PDB file of C-alpha atoms in Angstrom:
ATOM      1  CA  MET A  59      13.920  28.108  -8.049  1.00 43.00           C
ATOM      2  CA  SER A  60      16.157  31.037  -7.286  1.00 45.00           C
ATOM      3  CA  GLU A  61      18.028  32.506 -10.238  1.00 49.00           C
ATOM      4  CA  SER A  62      21.040  32.998  -7.956  1.00 54.00           C
ATOM      5  CA  LEU A  63      21.709  29.258  -7.656  1.00 65.00           C
ATOM      6  CA  ARG A  64      25.030  28.160  -9.022  1.00 82.00           C
ATOM      7  CA  ALA A  65      25.375  25.143 -11.298  1.00 86.00           C
ATOM      8  CA  GLY A  66      24.619  21.993  -9.377  1.00 92.00           C
ATOM      9  CA  VAL A  67      22.055  19.409  -8.281  1.00 94.00           C
ATOM     10  CA  TYR A  68      19.164  20.591  -6.103  1.00 92.00           C
ATOM     11  CA  LEU A  69      15.710  19.704  -4.859  1.00 91.00           C
ATOM     12  CA  SER A  70      12.907  21.714  -6.431  1.00 88.00           C
ATOM     13  CA  SER A  71      11.806  22.575  -2.895  1.00 84.00           C
ATOM     14  CA  PRO A  72      14.103  22.091   0.122  1.00 80.00           C
ATOM     15  CA  TYR A  73      13.097  20.000   3.094  1.00 75.00           C
ATOM     16  CA  VAL A  74      12.106  21.840   6.246  1.00 65.00           C
ATOM     17  CA  SER A  75      14.373  20.877   9.121  1.00 56.00           C
ATOM     18  CA  GLY A  76      12.513  18.925  11.786  1.00 50.00           C
ATOM     19  CA  ALA A  77       9.344  18.489   9.724  1.00 45.00           C
ATOM     20  CA  THR A  78       7.843  15.057   9.213  1.00 47.00           C
ATOM     21  CA  GLU A  79       8.570  13.312   5.957  1.00 45.00           C
ATOM     22  CA  GLN A  80       5.145  11.762   5.660  1.00 44.00           C
ATOM     23  CA  GLY A  81       2.965  13.231   2.946  1.00 47.00           C
ATOM     24  CA  GLU A  82       5.313  15.959   1.847  1.00 57.00           C
ATOM     25  CA  ASP A  83       8.048  14.331  -0.218  1.00 60.00           C
ATOM     26  CA  ASP A  84       6.205  13.350  -3.376  1.00 64.00           C
ATOM     27  CA  ASP A  85       5.922  16.914  -4.674  1.00 79.00           C
ATOM     28  CA  ARG A  86       9.685  17.300  -4.909  1.00 90.00           C
ATOM     29  CA  THR A  87      11.936  16.767  -7.906  1.00 93.00           C
ATOM     30  CA  ILE A  88      15.697  16.409  -8.181  1.00 93.00           C
ATOM     31  CA  ILE A  89      16.876  18.990 -10.689  1.00 93.00           C
ATOM     32  CA  TYR A  90      20.160  20.036 -12.265  1.00 94.00           C
ATOM     33  CA  THR A  91      20.975  23.678 -12.958  1.00 93.00           C
ATOM     34  CA  ASP A  92      23.686  24.003 -15.592  1.00 92.00           C
ATOM     35  CA  ALA A  93      26.346  26.681 -15.958  1.00 89.00           C
ATOM     36  CA  GLN A  94      24.055  28.726 -18.233  1.00 89.00           C
ATOM     37  CA  GLY A  95      21.310  28.764 -15.612  1.00 88.00           C
ATOM     38  CA  PHE A  96      18.998  26.307 -17.397  1.00 90.00           C
ATOM     39  CA  THR A  97      17.146  23.794 -15.213  1.00 91.00           C
ATOM     40  CA  HIS A  98      16.875  20.114 -16.105  1.00 93.00           C
ATOM     41  CA  GLU A  99      14.429  17.853 -14.245  1.00 94.00           C
ATOM     42  CA  ILE A 100      16.063  14.542 -13.360  1.00 95.00           C
ATOM     43  CA  ILE A 101      13.503  12.534 -11.338  1.00 95.00           C
ATOM     44  CA  ARG A 102      10.554  13.032  -9.027  1.00 93.00           C
ATOM     45  CA  VAL A 103      11.363  11.943  -5.481  1.00 91.00           C
ATOM     46  CA  GLU A 104       8.435   9.502  -5.433  1.00 89.00           C
ATOM     47  CA  ASN A 105       9.962   7.635  -8.386  1.00 91.00           C
ATOM     48  CA  ILE A 106      13.361   6.969  -6.799  1.00 90.00           C
ATOM     49  CA  GLY A 107      13.809   3.233  -6.309  1.00 84.00           C
ATOM     50  CA  LEU A 108      14.789   3.570  -2.639  1.00 84.00           C
ATOM     51  CA  PRO A 109      12.660   5.247   0.056  1.00 84.00           C
ATOM     52  CA  GLY A 110      13.847   7.812   2.558  1.00 81.00           C
ATOM     53  CA  ARG A 111      15.277  11.315   2.635  1.00 84.00           C
ATOM     54  CA  PHE A 112      18.766   9.982   3.168  1.00 81.00           C
ATOM     55  CA  ASN A 113      18.422   8.075  -0.093  1.00 85.00           C
ATOM     56  CA  VAL A 114      17.255  11.284  -1.808  1.00 89.00           C
ATOM     57  CA  GLN A 115      20.491  12.854  -0.607  1.00 89.00           C
ATOM     58  CA  ASN A 116      22.437   9.846  -1.848  1.00 90.00           C
ATOM     59  CA  ALA A 117      20.691  10.111  -5.205  1.00 90.00           C
ATOM     60  CA  MET A 118      21.556  13.801  -5.474  1.00 94.00           C
ATOM     61  CA  ALA A 119      25.213  13.072  -4.732  1.00 95.00           C
ATOM     62  CA  ALA A 120      25.219  10.307  -7.355  1.00 93.00           C
ATOM     63  CA  CYS A 121      23.676  12.692  -9.892  1.00 93.00           C
ATOM     64  CA  ALA A 122      26.308  15.333  -9.209  1.00 95.00           C
ATOM     65  CA  ILE A 123      29.132  12.830  -9.649  1.00 96.00           C
ATOM     66  CA  ALA A 124      27.609  11.369 -12.821  1.00 95.00           C
ATOM     67  CA  ILE A 125      27.064  14.791 -14.413  1.00 95.00           C
ATOM     68  CA  ALA A 126      30.589  15.877 -13.476  1.00 93.00           C
ATOM     69  CA  ALA A 127      31.830  12.726 -15.212  1.00 95.00           C
ATOM     70  CA  GLY A 128      29.993  13.706 -18.398  1.00 94.00           C
ATOM     71  CA  ILE A 129      26.723  11.762 -18.117  1.00 94.00           C
ATOM     72  CA  ALA A 130      23.760  13.654 -19.550  1.00 94.00           C
ATOM     73  CA  PRO A 131      21.094  14.491 -16.895  1.00 94.00           C
ATOM     74  CA  GLU A 132      18.319  12.921 -18.947  1.00 93.00           C
ATOM     75  CA  ARG A 133      20.036   9.532 -18.710  1.00 94.00           C
ATOM     76  CA  LEU A 134      19.860   9.400 -14.921  1.00 95.00           C
ATOM     77  CA  GLU A 135      16.136   8.934 -14.277  1.00 94.00           C
ATOM     78  CA  ALA A 136      15.891   5.305 -15.373  1.00 94.00           C
ATOM     79  CA  GLU A 137      18.908   4.288 -13.301  1.00 92.00           C
ATOM     80  CA  LEU A 138      17.656   6.016 -10.165  1.00 92.00           C
ATOM     81  CA  ALA A 139      14.205   4.488 -10.569  1.00 91.00           C
ATOM     82  CA  SER A 140      15.462   0.925 -11.061  1.00 89.00           C
ATOM     83  CA  PHE A 141      18.223   0.830  -8.418  1.00 86.00           C
ATOM     84  CA  ARG A 142      17.117  -1.170  -5.377  1.00 79.00           C
ATOM     85  CA  GLY A 143      20.125  -0.641  -3.150  1.00 78.00           C
ATOM     86  CA  VAL A 144      22.640  -2.850  -1.397  1.00 82.00           C
ATOM     87  CA  GLU A 145      21.856  -6.009   0.534  1.00 90.00           C
ATOM     88  CA  HIS A 146      20.760  -5.474   4.172  1.00 92.00           C
ATOM     89  CA  ARG A 147      20.413  -1.705   3.738  1.00 92.00           C
ATOM     90  CA  LEU A 148      16.689  -1.019   3.541  1.00 93.00           C
ATOM     91  CA  GLU A 149      16.558  -3.867   1.023  1.00 94.00           C
ATOM     92  CA  PHE A 150      13.147  -4.700  -0.418  1.00 94.00           C
ATOM     93  CA  VAL A 151      12.638  -8.448  -0.053  1.00 96.00           C
ATOM     94  CA  LYS A 152       9.168  -9.072  -1.480  1.00 95.00           C
ATOM     95  CA  GLU A 153       5.483  -8.311  -1.243  1.00 97.00           C
ATOM     96  CA  HIS A 154       3.253 -11.101   0.039  1.00 97.00           C
ATOM     97  CA  ASN A 155      -0.510 -10.816   0.514  1.00 97.00           C
ATOM     98  CA  GLY A 156      -0.279  -7.056   0.214  1.00 98.00           C
ATOM     99  CA  ILE A 157       2.434  -6.734   2.895  1.00 98.00           C
ATOM    100  CA  SER A 158       5.895  -5.454   1.926  1.00 97.00           C
ATOM    101  CA  TYR A 159       8.998  -6.834   3.643  1.00 98.00           C
ATOM    102  CA  TYR A 160      12.265  -4.907   4.058  1.00 97.00           C
ATOM    103  CA  ASN A 161      15.614  -6.130   5.339  1.00 97.00           C
ATOM    104  CA  ASN A 162      17.550  -3.403   7.147  1.00 97.00           C
ATOM    105  CA  SER A 163      19.814  -5.678   9.175  1.00 98.00           C
ATOM    106  CA  LYS A 164      22.683  -3.210   8.735  1.00 97.00           C
ATOM    107  CA  ALA A 165      20.865  -0.894  11.179  1.00 97.00           C
ATOM    108  CA  THR A 166      23.077  -1.717  14.161  1.00 97.00           C
ATOM    109  CA  ASN A 167      22.259   1.454  16.122  1.00 97.00           C
ATOM    110  CA  SER A 168      19.239   3.611  16.888  1.00 97.00           C
ATOM    111  CA  LYS A 169      20.117   6.338  14.395  1.00 96.00           C
ATOM    112  CA  ALA A 170      20.061   3.892  11.489  1.00 96.00           C
ATOM    113  CA  THR A 171      16.692   2.534  12.612  1.00 98.00           C
ATOM    114  CA  ILE A 172      15.277   6.042  12.966  1.00 97.00           C
ATOM    115  CA  MET A 173      16.314   6.782   9.375  1.00 93.00           C
ATOM    116  CA  ALA A 174      14.550   3.625   8.248  1.00 95.00           C
ATOM    117  CA  LEU A 175      11.359   4.339  10.192  1.00 96.00           C
ATOM    118  CA  THR A 176      11.108   7.831   8.732  1.00 92.00           C
ATOM    119  CA  SER A 177      11.484   6.461   5.203  1.00 91.00           C
ATOM    120  CA  PHE A 178       7.991   4.981   4.951  1.00 93.00           C
ATOM    121  CA  LYS A 179       4.477   6.388   4.834  1.00 91.00           C
ATOM    122  CA  GLN A 180       2.816   3.020   5.427  1.00 96.00           C
ATOM    123  CA  PRO A 181       2.205   1.583   8.915  1.00 98.00           C
ATOM    124  CA  ILE A 182       5.208  -0.443  10.101  1.00 98.00           C
ATOM    125  CA  VAL A 183       5.507  -3.677  12.041  1.00 98.00           C
ATOM    126  CA  LEU A 184       9.036  -3.397  13.394  1.00 98.00           C
ATOM    127  CA  ILE A 185      11.316  -6.342  14.167  1.00 98.00           C
ATOM    128  CA  ALA A 186      14.162  -5.137  16.364  1.00 98.00           C
ATOM    129  CA  GLY A 187      16.555  -6.094  19.127  1.00 98.00           C
ATOM    130  CA  GLY A 188      20.022  -7.544  19.545  1.00 97.00           C
ATOM    131  CA  LEU A 189      23.268  -7.006  21.442  1.00 97.00           C
ATOM    132  CA  ASP A 190      22.970  -4.852  24.561  1.00 97.00           C
ATOM    133  CA  ARG A 191      25.560  -2.062  24.519  1.00 95.00           C
ATOM    134  CA  GLY A 192      23.949  -0.122  27.345  1.00 95.00           C
ATOM    135  CA  ALA A 193      21.634   2.215  25.394  1.00 94.00           C
ATOM    136  CA  ASP A 194      18.082   2.854  26.620  1.00 95.00           C
ATOM    137  CA  TYR A 195      16.585   3.264  23.099  1.00 97.00           C
ATOM    138  CA  GLU A 196      14.391   6.157  24.149  1.00 97.00           C
ATOM    139  CA  ASP A 197      15.678   8.048  21.114  1.00 97.00           C
ATOM    140  CA  LEU A 198      13.422   5.738  19.081  1.00 98.00           C
ATOM    141  CA  ILE A 199      10.234   6.974  20.739  1.00 98.00           C
ATOM    142  CA  SER A 200       9.432   9.998  18.577  1.00 97.00           C
ATOM    143  CA  SER A 201      10.154   8.091  15.358  1.00 96.00           C
ATOM    144  CA  MET A 202       7.909   5.221  16.416  1.00 98.00           C
ATOM    145  CA  GLN A 203       4.961   7.496  17.168  1.00 97.00           C
ATOM    146  CA  GLY A 204       2.523   7.595  14.266  1.00 95.00           C
ATOM    147  CA  ARG A 205       4.662   5.214  12.208  1.00 97.00           C
ATOM    148  CA  VAL A 206       5.092   1.913  14.035  1.00 98.00           C
ATOM    149  CA  LYS A 207       1.838   0.048  14.683  1.00 98.00           C
ATOM    150  CA  ALA A 208       3.437  -2.966  16.374  1.00 98.00           C
ATOM    151  CA  ALA A 209       6.835  -4.219  17.487  1.00 98.00           C
ATOM    152  CA  VAL A 210       8.255  -7.741  17.597  1.00 98.00           C
ATOM    153  CA  LEU A 211      11.404  -7.783  19.712  1.00 98.00           C
ATOM    154  CA  LEU A 212      14.171 -10.294  20.337  1.00 98.00           C
ATOM    155  CA  GLY A 213      17.678 -10.529  21.683  1.00 97.00           C
ATOM    156  CA  GLU A 214      19.333  -8.994  24.734  1.00 98.00           C
ATOM    157  CA  THR A 215      17.669  -5.598  24.279  1.00 98.00           C
ATOM    158  CA  LYS A 216      14.087  -6.718  23.760  1.00 98.00           C
ATOM    159  CA  GLU A 217      12.853  -5.450  27.143  1.00 98.00           C
ATOM    160  CA  LYS A 218      14.558  -2.075  26.706  1.00 98.00           C
ATOM    161  CA  ILE A 219      13.093  -1.522  23.261  1.00 98.00           C
ATOM    162  CA  ALA A 220       9.714  -2.741  24.506  1.00 98.00           C
ATOM    163  CA  ASN A 221       9.836  -0.047  27.183  1.00 98.00           C
ATOM    164  CA  ALA A 222      10.544   2.606  24.529  1.00 98.00           C
ATOM    165  CA  ALA A 223       7.762   1.224  22.331  1.00 98.00           C
ATOM    166  CA  ALA A 224       5.282   1.391  25.206  1.00 98.00           C
ATOM    167  CA  LYS A 225       6.246   5.027  25.828  1.00 98.00           C
ATOM    168  CA  ALA A 226       5.611   5.657  22.122  1.00 98.00           C
ATOM    169  CA  GLY A 227       2.049   4.429  22.640  1.00 98.00           C
ATOM    170  CA  LEU A 228       2.299   1.018  20.974  1.00 98.00           C
ATOM    171  CA  LYS A 229      -0.230  -1.512  22.197  1.00 96.00           C
ATOM    172  CA  ASP A 230       0.995  -4.538  20.236  1.00 98.00           C
ATOM    173  CA  ILE A 231       4.462  -5.404  21.554  1.00 98.00           C
ATOM    174  CA  ILE A 232       5.643  -9.005  21.368  1.00 98.00           C
ATOM    175  CA  LEU A 233       8.800 -10.333  23.037  1.00 98.00           C
ATOM    176  CA  VAL A 234      10.131 -13.415  21.279  1.00 97.00           C
ATOM    177  CA  ASP A 235      11.694 -16.019  23.545  1.00 94.00           C
ATOM    178  CA  ASN A 236      14.920 -17.654  22.462  1.00 91.00           C
ATOM    179  CA  GLU A 237      14.281 -20.922  20.665  1.00 87.00           C
ATOM    180  CA  ASP A 238      16.717 -23.759  19.953  1.00 87.00           C
ATOM    181  CA  ASP A 239      18.834 -21.560  17.710  1.00 95.00           C
ATOM    182  CA  ALA A 240      19.026 -17.969  16.522  1.00 97.00           C
ATOM    183  CA  ALA A 241      17.591 -18.765  13.099  1.00 97.00           C
ATOM    184  CA  SER A 242      14.473 -20.313  14.643  1.00 97.00           C
ATOM    185  CA  THR A 243      14.065 -17.308  16.947  1.00 98.00           C
ATOM    186  CA  LEU A 244      14.209 -14.806  14.083  1.00 98.00           C
ATOM    187  CA  THR A 245      11.911 -16.985  11.966  1.00 98.00           C
ATOM    188  CA  SER A 246       9.431 -16.970  14.837  1.00 98.00           C
ATOM    189  CA  ALA A 247       9.691 -13.173  14.985  1.00 98.00           C
ATOM    190  CA  VAL A 248       8.825 -12.965  11.288  1.00 98.00           C
ATOM    191  CA  GLU A 249       5.808 -15.218  11.823  1.00 98.00           C
ATOM    192  CA  GLN A 250       4.633 -13.042  14.713  1.00 98.00           C
ATOM    193  CA  ALA A 251       5.061  -9.891  12.599  1.00 98.00           C
ATOM    194  CA  VAL A 252       2.983 -11.401   9.787  1.00 98.00           C
ATOM    195  CA  ARG A 253       0.103 -11.949  12.222  1.00 98.00           C
ATOM    196  CA  LEU A 254       0.206  -8.291  13.239  1.00 98.00           C
ATOM    197  CA  ALA A 255       0.440  -6.858   9.717  1.00 98.00           C
ATOM    198  CA  ASN A 256      -2.379  -6.005   7.330  1.00 98.00           C
ATOM    199  CA  PRO A 257      -2.356  -5.441   3.568  1.00 98.00           C
ATOM    200  CA  GLY A 258      -0.637  -2.139   2.889  1.00 98.00           C
ATOM    201  CA  ASP A 259       1.680  -2.444   5.895  1.00 98.00           C
ATOM    202  CA  ILE A 260       5.464  -2.763   6.028  1.00 98.00           C
ATOM    203  CA  VAL A 261       7.260  -5.488   7.977  1.00 98.00           C
ATOM    204  CA  LEU A 262      10.684  -4.040   8.665  1.00 98.00           C
ATOM    205  CA  LEU A 263      13.715  -5.749  10.163  1.00 98.00           C
ATOM    206  CA  SER A 264      15.699  -2.823  11.552  1.00 98.00           C
ATOM    207  CA  PRO A 265      17.273  -4.058  14.777  1.00 98.00           C
ATOM    208  CA  ALA A 266      18.865  -0.869  16.196  1.00 98.00           C
ATOM    209  CA  CYS A 267      21.462  -3.245  17.621  1.00 98.00           C
ATOM    210  CA  ALA A 268      24.491  -5.258  16.636  1.00 97.00           C
ATOM    211  CA  SER A 269      23.870  -8.923  15.902  1.00 97.00           C
ATOM    212  CA  TRP A 270      26.528 -10.584  18.031  1.00 97.00           C
ATOM    213  CA  ASP A 271      24.280 -11.765  20.858  1.00 96.00           C
ATOM    214  CA  MET A 272      22.654 -14.200  18.418  1.00 97.00           C
ATOM    215  CA  PHE A 273      24.327 -14.041  15.006  1.00 97.00           C
ATOM    216  CA  PRO A 274      27.960 -13.862  13.871  1.00 97.00           C
ATOM    217  CA  THR A 275      27.277 -10.892  11.569  1.00 98.00           C
ATOM    218  CA  PHE A 276      24.451  -8.586  10.497  1.00 98.00           C
ATOM    219  CA  GLU A 277      24.702 -10.234   7.066  1.00 98.00           C
ATOM    220  CA  VAL A 278      23.801 -13.628   8.530  1.00 98.00           C
ATOM    221  CA  ARG A 279      20.909 -12.047  10.426  1.00 98.00           C
ATOM    222  CA  GLY A 280      19.611 -10.370   7.275  1.00 98.00           C
ATOM    223  CA  ARG A 281      19.832 -13.493   5.154  1.00 98.00           C
ATOM    224  CA  ILE A 282      17.953 -15.562   7.731  1.00 98.00           C
ATOM    225  CA  PHE A 283      15.249 -12.890   7.771  1.00 98.00           C
ATOM    226  CA  LYS A 284      15.004 -12.996   3.985  1.00 98.00           C
ATOM    227  CA  GLU A 285      14.822 -16.796   3.971  1.00 98.00           C
ATOM    228  CA  ALA A 286      11.984 -16.676   6.497  1.00 98.00           C
ATOM    229  CA  VAL A 287      10.123 -14.129   4.365  1.00 98.00           C
ATOM    230  CA  HIS A 288      10.579 -16.105   1.173  1.00 98.00           C
ATOM    231  CA  ASN A 289       9.227 -19.185   2.946  1.00 97.00           C
ATOM    232  CA  LEU A 290       5.942 -17.491   3.893  1.00 93.00           C
TER     233      LEU A 290
END
């Protein structure tokens, strides 16, 4: 760590712009350098309760605010490790038969889904699709490659996202037909994703689309997903 750093919250080693996250994040630590130049380790990145570089950035901002408010740095580790986030925002639902389920229904555009996909090291079975706003979803391709092993797609955009998934090299792409109601359709998507997942995989609802073609809100969509997972 450079001696020229001013007081503040830093990573022990900065991320390299454009580099993949996989396999390189665990060696980093959030640290605080005080006004006297002394360094205090706060938490290793791998121990933060939420995955993803964007959540590392959020954690660093929270640390800076807490320290500015007078909280001692050594009190922050336990809170950062135990915090599991806000509902529908990369929310861990449960682990079942070795498969972990995450609800990211708040991902109503491609950028939010890309951030979610790049947050995991494990293979991902992605559940996506929703309201068609005219995007082609090809911005998802590079983030799918090497991360997403299969895709289960529904809603107005399912064919568009399937096309992007095929360009990313995915072989297992399932389009879910509309059933009697939206809840049944999403429940069917969860069941299809379970069949494609293996122990150690992630099943991730991260639609890259608004919910309004099928659901009144992303919150309703997320809660139906969670109910389907809890009923496995």
